[in-house]
Amino acid sequence: MRQHVLSRILCLIPFALLAACGSSSDDPPAPPTTAPITGTNFVASIRYTSYGVPHIKAETFKGAGYGYGYAFAKENICLYAEELVTLHGERARYFGGAGGYLGQLGDTFGNIDSDFFYKLQFTPALAARIKAASSQDAQDLTAGFVAGYNRYLKETPPASLPTACNNAAWVQPMTEDDAYLRFAQAAMAGSSLAFIKQIGSAQPPKSATAALLKRSKPRLLAASDYANSSIAKGLQALQEHSIGSNGFGLGKDVTQSGKGMVFGNPHFPWWGALRLNQLHLTVTGKGYDVYGATLLGVPLPLIGFNDKVAWTHTFSTDNRFTLRYLALAPGNPTRYIKDGKPVAMTAVPLTISVKGADGAITPLSRTLYTTEFGPMLMDSSFAWGTASGFAIQDANLANYKLIDQVILNGKAASVDELRSAASTYVAMPWVNTMAADRAGDTLYGNFSVAANVQNAQLAGCVPGAAQGAPFQDIMASTGVVVMAGTSSACDWSGAVGAAQRPWVKRSDYILNANDSHWWPSAATFLTGYPKIIATGPNLEGAPQNNRTRTGHAIVRDRLAGADGLAGNRFTMANLQQIYLQARFFKAQKWLPEFTAACLASGTATAAAKDACTVLQAWDKSHAPGSAGAILFHELYAALGELNAASWWSVPYNPADPLETPRGAAGIPAAMAKLEALVAGSQFDTAAKRRTRPEEVQSISRPDGSLAVPGGRYTFMNWRGVKNEIYPGIWIYTADSKTNAGAYGNSYIQFVTWDDSGPVAEGILTYGQSSNPDSPHFNDETKLYAKGQWIKLPYTEAQITSDPGYKLVEISE
């Protein structure tokens, strides 16, 4: 493919910034080997296939966890050991009080605030509660995972660990408490973990004048102040669906084979605790046999397939927590008024160890406070003053059944059984489920955890204008729920039950791309569910995001034979082709009128008219070679993703969510945005305005710079950190060793069945290993950069015939 001038310039960038522009062999390296050790407590077979994927086979869950813990540690020891330091509240001790880290949703947290947060929330008592609530199978799986991880540490001298943690004192054996707390941390990724700083630093006012201490009437800010606070911003990645996913379940009415098909496409960070890992777990004595992907430190597949059903997940819109507005007792900011009576907060004195610049370790103490709802939190807007303060109540703090839920899901033999499984515990912490089975049926279900708040409480317990408060406005504009903590009538506990959860079974298709449950297929509208599941911009009947509309358009056009491909039904091959096209549906609906007006303008600059010429000719996709995709990417962001109704000439109509809104409006304002873009250094020449994604989306690797496909706003999803590497030369990239800064496509799976069993292909975009020195750090990324897929072996014949097959027997 023709290289743009930027590609040639990028090849001149020093290795330290971008690495070389070469490539190396794509042949899969041989998987690792380990001499067997005999024993009786833990027994597992690890069958490696190409790209380092472990297929664990054991008689018991204890053995299965053991095999995976060992295989996982070999490729992810440094990353996970650091995560355990975070869980222990010991980051400041090992990495210094002045340091910090990039959190799961892209915020940077200071080590000190983080340590206090984890010391407060992630306690041995919480681990004990989770273990006590877990089945014997879940306990066995956990015990095995811990033993397998620790075996790797026993076998590997500290000096032989990967470079990132070589001889590091912070690499320690894992305990079962650690494992259970990691499950809790994963469960709260969509709630409390967004507020590490705000909880870990929350302190009552230190001093106040007598007049202030006597003041009992709280002083509330405007809704815009709260909406722009750090607490609201902490949820922005979730609210904007940038931590999102796409999922299709295609049924017998739309597939060429008549069997079901699942497309799974989570968009997650490429670094840290939300990083995914491929595995196949077979527990012969328990009827469990699932291939898929899981989060760092979770010892069984969360997304995946068995021999009869496949499923995927997308981030759901549920409110998993509510903030609680507290009216404080006059003269004492650590007591709040409920039902007219003062209630004392619980003081929790905590001490952490902090390493200074000189290496000396000193203690640091801080007292944090909890309430009946949960811990106090604060920022400059949600302030803890003398008259009012805020706590957070998180339903996932008491979600103790995550592992049991996932085990049950994996045993399902149809979408009906999967729905029954999901209804048993309703413990998937923050996801929708899309599924299809071998018989050709599909399922959409939101069996996620939602705070058990009734509609009447949202109406009566979220203070609004009648109470002189902005919180109803905040809920409408952002979806954040702030409930009064002043009355027992506003109390809630637990999560919304299975009977109130939305779901539908269909024989054509279902999809979700992070909008609410409202519109899972063209002919299905799910309404009347508790509003806590979808508040604010996500409520039932709201305008749908670009990926949701794109997904429905993909199905419509495939069935009409209008997508340029042969036939009018889905196969795995044409679904993969359609996915790689990276179609931009909202651009198709808005740009034609805009570019026509721009080119007819008598006042537009020559640069703006040239940009409109590019956009008019653009294929409306974010495919790697699509000239104009980067220009529209930046214009779309400048236009607020075209979310405001003022940008559209035909307004949104909930009776036609696919085709509305459409047509460009607000053209003078949009032209001003375009003029600003072409005046800037990123698009100030004709060549730059024709930049292609493959020229500027890149990640440095030791053996060459890889062009990364996908766009932030499309199904084919990826985004990196935007950097000006030379004057006027901008790229979208990520850290070359940790992948920090990269979001988007992670584990992608296409699953269907033939007469022999599952037929599956996919990719783990960043590879199995988080160790830059491992051959599995980059092997799948090279294929992903080329738009290629790998086989996902499931049956014994598929596993043993794989070119990279290697058997490792372990026990102790």
Short mmCIF file of C-alpha atoms in Angstrom, two decimals, residues 438-694:
data_model
loop_
_atom_site.label_atom_id
_atom_site.label_comp_id
_atom_site.label_asym_id
_atom_site.label_seq_id
_atom_site.Cartn_x
_atom_site.Cartn_y
_atom_site.Cartn_z
CA ARG A 438 -25.25 -24.33 18.48
CA ALA A 439 -28.99 -24.67 17.86
CA GLY A 440 -29.11 -21.13 16.47
CA ASP A 441 -30.77 -19.17 19.28
CA THR A 442 -29.42 -15.93 20.69
CA LEU A 443 -29.69 -14.17 24.05
CA TYR A 444 -29.28 -10.62 25.24
CA GLY A 445 -29.41 -10.19 28.99
CA ASN A 446 -28.33 -7.57 31.47
CA PHE A 447 -27.79 -9.59 34.63
CA SER A 448 -25.28 -7.11 35.98
CA VAL A 449 -25.15 -5.70 39.49
CA ALA A 450 -27.26 -2.57 39.96
CA ALA A 451 -27.87 -0.74 43.24
CA ASN A 452 -31.25 -1.87 44.58
CA VAL A 453 -32.84 1.57 44.30
CA GLN A 454 -36.53 1.82 43.48
CA ASN A 455 -37.97 4.32 40.99
CA ALA A 456 -39.84 6.07 43.78
CA GLN A 457 -36.54 6.60 45.60
CA LEU A 458 -34.95 8.12 42.50
CA ALA A 459 -37.88 10.53 42.39
CA GLY A 460 -38.04 11.31 46.10
CA CYS A 461 -34.53 10.77 47.45
CA VAL A 462 -32.42 12.58 44.85
CA PRO A 463 -32.68 16.22 45.97
CA GLY A 464 -33.71 18.60 43.20
CA ALA A 465 -34.84 22.14 42.60
CA ALA A 466 -37.69 21.83 45.09
CA GLN A 467 -35.11 21.26 47.80
CA GLY A 468 -32.74 23.90 46.44
CA ALA A 469 -30.36 21.16 45.28
CA PRO A 470 -28.84 20.31 41.87
CA PHE A 471 -28.76 16.51 42.12
CA GLN A 472 -31.79 15.76 39.93
CA ASP A 473 -30.14 17.88 37.23
CA ILE A 474 -26.87 16.01 37.69
CA MET A 475 -28.65 12.67 37.32
CA ALA A 476 -30.34 13.86 34.12
CA SER A 477 -27.16 15.25 32.57
CA THR A 478 -24.56 12.69 33.67
CA GLY A 479 -26.44 9.70 35.09
CA VAL A 480 -24.66 10.05 38.46
CA VAL A 481 -27.10 9.37 41.32
CA VAL A 482 -26.71 11.40 44.52
CA MET A 483 -29.26 10.29 47.12
CA ALA A 484 -30.07 11.85 50.43
CA GLY A 485 -28.66 10.03 53.42
CA THR A 486 -30.90 11.93 55.77
CA SER A 487 -33.88 9.57 55.87
CA SER A 488 -34.32 5.83 56.28
CA ALA A 489 -36.92 6.03 53.50
CA CYS A 490 -33.96 6.45 51.15
CA ASP A 491 -32.11 3.37 52.37
CA TRP A 492 -31.22 0.60 49.96
CA SER A 493 -29.16 -2.56 50.15
CA GLY A 494 -28.15 -5.34 47.81
CA ALA A 495 -28.73 -5.43 44.07
CA VAL A 496 -31.68 -5.48 41.68
CA GLY A 497 -32.93 -9.07 41.44
CA ALA A 498 -33.15 -11.34 38.41
CA ALA A 499 -36.90 -10.83 37.98
CA GLN A 500 -36.34 -7.14 37.27
CA ARG A 501 -33.46 -7.61 34.83
CA PRO A 502 -33.94 -7.06 31.06
CA TRP A 503 -33.39 -9.91 28.61
CA VAL A 504 -34.62 -11.27 25.29
CA LYS A 505 -34.15 -14.50 23.33
CA ARG A 506 -34.29 -14.31 19.53
CA SER A 507 -33.57 -16.46 16.47
CA ASP A 508 -32.29 -13.57 14.32
CA TYR A 509 -29.78 -11.45 16.26
CA ILE A 510 -29.02 -9.39 19.31
CA LEU A 511 -26.29 -6.84 19.93
CA ASN A 512 -25.00 -4.36 22.46
CA ALA A 513 -22.35 -1.67 22.12
CA ASN A 514 -22.63 -0.04 25.57
CA ASP A 515 -25.94 1.70 25.20
CA SER A 516 -28.64 0.51 27.59
CA HIS A 517 -30.77 -2.62 27.29
CA TRP A 518 -33.45 -0.68 25.39
CA TRP A 519 -32.68 -1.71 21.77
CA PRO A 520 -30.97 -5.13 21.49
CA SER A 521 -32.31 -5.94 17.98
CA ALA A 522 -34.03 -4.00 15.22
CA ALA A 523 -37.49 -5.21 16.24
CA THR A 524 -36.98 -5.38 20.01
CA PHE A 525 -37.45 -2.56 22.52
CA LEU A 526 -37.13 -3.47 26.20
CA THR A 527 -38.91 -0.98 28.44
CA GLY A 528 -40.27 -0.57 31.94
CA TYR A 529 -37.25 -1.76 33.91
CA PRO A 530 -35.95 -0.10 37.08
CA LYS A 531 -34.51 3.26 36.14
CA ILE A 532 -31.35 2.67 38.20
CA ILE A 533 -30.26 0.33 35.37
CA ALA A 534 -30.13 3.24 32.93
CA THR A 535 -30.28 6.83 34.17
CA GLY A 536 -29.47 10.13 32.51
CA PRO A 537 -28.18 9.96 28.92
CA ASN A 538 -28.46 6.15 28.98
CA LEU A 539 -32.15 5.94 29.82
CA GLU A 540 -34.60 3.90 27.77
CA GLY A 541 -35.42 5.58 24.47
CA ALA A 542 -32.35 7.84 24.46
CA PRO A 543 -30.31 8.50 21.28
CA GLN A 544 -27.97 5.61 20.49
CA ASN A 545 -24.21 5.84 20.13
CA ASN A 546 -22.32 5.45 16.86
CA ARG A 547 -21.29 1.84 17.48
CA THR A 548 -24.83 0.74 18.38
CA ARG A 549 -26.24 2.29 15.21
CA THR A 550 -23.38 0.83 13.16
CA GLY A 551 -24.12 -2.64 14.51
CA HIS A 552 -27.79 -2.53 13.56
CA ALA A 553 -26.88 -1.12 10.13
CA ILE A 554 -24.41 -3.97 9.61
CA VAL A 555 -27.16 -6.55 10.13
CA ARG A 556 -29.70 -4.66 8.05
CA ASP A 557 -27.32 -4.28 5.12
CA ARG A 558 -26.08 -7.87 5.30
CA LEU A 559 -29.61 -9.26 5.18
CA ALA A 560 -30.45 -6.94 2.28
CA GLY A 561 -27.28 -7.94 0.41
CA ALA A 562 -26.39 -4.24 0.39
CA ASP A 563 -22.92 -4.31 1.93
CA GLY A 564 -20.95 -5.19 -1.19
CA LEU A 565 -20.30 -8.78 -0.17
CA ALA A 566 -21.71 -11.95 -1.67
CA GLY A 567 -24.97 -13.41 -0.36
CA ASN A 568 -27.30 -12.11 2.31
CA ARG A 569 -26.45 -14.17 5.39
CA PHE A 570 -23.57 -14.16 7.85
CA THR A 571 -20.55 -16.45 7.77
CA MET A 572 -17.50 -16.12 9.97
CA ALA A 573 -15.49 -14.96 6.97
CA ASN A 574 -17.81 -12.15 5.91
CA LEU A 575 -18.39 -11.03 9.49
CA GLN A 576 -14.63 -10.65 9.83
CA GLN A 577 -14.51 -8.65 6.60
CA ILE A 578 -17.31 -6.40 7.76
CA TYR A 579 -15.60 -5.83 11.09
CA LEU A 580 -12.30 -4.85 9.49
CA GLN A 581 -14.08 -2.25 7.35
CA ALA A 582 -14.42 -0.06 10.48
CA ARG A 583 -17.56 1.66 9.24
CA PHE A 584 -18.41 5.12 10.69
CA PHE A 585 -22.20 5.30 10.59
CA LYS A 586 -22.73 8.76 12.07
CA ALA A 587 -20.29 10.19 9.53
CA GLN A 588 -22.45 8.69 6.79
CA LYS A 589 -25.50 10.44 8.24
CA TRP A 590 -23.96 13.88 8.84
CA LEU A 591 -21.10 14.59 6.45
CA PRO A 592 -22.79 14.78 2.99
CA GLU A 593 -24.78 17.93 3.81
CA PHE A 594 -21.87 19.47 5.69
CA THR A 595 -19.31 18.96 2.95
CA ALA A 596 -21.73 20.20 0.29
CA ALA A 597 -22.32 23.42 2.25
CA CYS A 598 -18.61 23.80 2.92
CA LEU A 599 -17.64 23.46 -0.75
CA ALA A 600 -20.36 25.94 -1.76
CA SER A 601 -19.28 28.48 0.86
CA GLY A 602 -18.06 31.86 -0.24
CA THR A 603 -16.16 32.50 2.98
CA ALA A 604 -14.40 29.21 3.73
CA THR A 605 -10.63 29.27 3.43
CA ALA A 606 -8.84 27.26 0.76
CA ALA A 607 -7.55 24.91 3.47
CA ALA A 608 -11.06 24.29 4.80
CA LYS A 609 -12.41 23.62 1.31
CA ASP A 610 -9.59 21.19 0.68
CA ALA A 611 -10.46 19.44 3.95
CA CYS A 612 -14.07 19.19 2.79
CA THR A 613 -12.92 17.73 -0.50
CA VAL A 614 -11.05 15.08 1.48
CA LEU A 615 -14.08 14.38 3.69
CA GLN A 616 -16.45 14.22 0.75
CA ALA A 617 -14.27 11.57 -0.93
CA TRP A 618 -13.55 9.73 2.33
CA ASP A 619 -15.03 6.22 2.50
CA LYS A 620 -16.55 6.96 5.95
CA SER A 621 -14.49 4.32 7.71
CA HIS A 622 -11.53 4.18 10.06
CA ALA A 623 -9.81 1.42 8.09
CA PRO A 624 -5.99 1.55 8.16
CA GLY A 625 -5.66 2.95 4.62
CA SER A 626 -8.58 5.34 4.77
CA ALA A 627 -7.42 8.85 3.75
CA GLY A 628 -9.42 11.42 5.71
CA ALA A 629 -10.16 9.17 8.69
CA ILE A 630 -7.79 11.03 11.01
CA LEU A 631 -9.14 14.41 9.90
CA PHE A 632 -12.71 13.38 10.68
CA HIS A 633 -11.59 11.69 13.92
CA GLU A 634 -10.39 15.07 15.19
CA LEU A 635 -13.34 17.01 13.79
CA TYR A 636 -15.77 14.56 15.36
CA ALA A 637 -14.11 15.02 18.75
CA ALA A 638 -14.19 18.82 18.34
CA LEU A 639 -17.92 18.59 17.61
CA GLY A 640 -18.54 16.72 20.85
CA GLU A 641 -19.04 13.47 18.92
CA LEU A 642 -22.10 15.09 17.32
CA ASN A 643 -24.10 14.31 20.44
CA ALA A 644 -25.84 17.68 20.68
CA ALA A 645 -29.19 17.86 18.92
CA SER A 646 -28.14 21.19 17.37
CA TRP A 647 -25.82 19.42 14.91
CA TRP A 648 -28.68 17.56 13.19
CA SER A 649 -31.32 18.78 10.75
CA VAL A 650 -33.60 15.78 11.32
CA PRO A 651 -33.96 15.30 15.09
CA TYR A 652 -33.78 12.06 16.95
CA ASN A 653 -36.95 10.01 16.94
CA PRO A 654 -37.12 7.04 19.34
CA ALA A 655 -39.43 5.31 16.85
CA ASP A 656 -36.53 5.31 14.35
CA PRO A 657 -33.30 5.05 16.37
CA LEU A 658 -31.25 3.80 13.42
CA GLU A 659 -31.91 6.55 10.90
CA THR A 660 -32.24 9.46 13.32
CA PRO A 661 -30.76 11.86 13.95
CA ARG A 662 -29.48 12.60 10.43
CA GLY A 663 -28.58 15.51 8.17
CA ALA A 664 -26.21 18.32 9.09
CA ALA A 665 -27.28 21.45 10.96
CA GLY A 666 -25.28 24.04 12.85
CA ILE A 667 -23.04 24.33 9.81
CA PRO A 668 -21.50 27.76 10.62
CA ALA A 669 -20.44 26.51 14.06
CA ALA A 670 -19.10 23.29 12.55
CA MET A 671 -17.18 25.28 9.92
CA ALA A 672 -15.55 27.27 12.70
CA LYS A 673 -14.36 24.02 14.28
CA LEU A 674 -12.99 22.83 10.94
CA GLU A 675 -11.22 26.14 10.28
CA ALA A 676 -9.53 25.86 13.68
CA LEU A 677 -8.36 22.35 12.85
CA VAL A 678 -6.84 23.20 9.47
CA ALA A 679 -5.12 26.23 10.98
CA GLY A 680 -3.34 24.01 13.48
CA SER A 681 -0.12 22.14 12.86
CA GLN A 682 -1.77 18.70 12.57
CA PHE A 683 -3.68 19.55 9.37
CA ASP A 684 -1.96 22.64 7.96
CA THR A 685 -0.96 21.02 4.66
CA ALA A 686 -2.87 19.11 2.00
CA ALA A 687 -0.79 16.01 2.70
CA LYS A 688 -1.58 16.05 6.42
CA ARG A 689 -5.29 16.40 5.75
CA ARG A 690 -5.06 13.11 3.86
CA THR A 691 -3.32 11.27 6.67
CA ARG A 692 -4.26 7.60 6.99
CA PRO A 693 -4.56 5.74 10.32
CA GLU A 694 -1.80 3.29 9.33
#
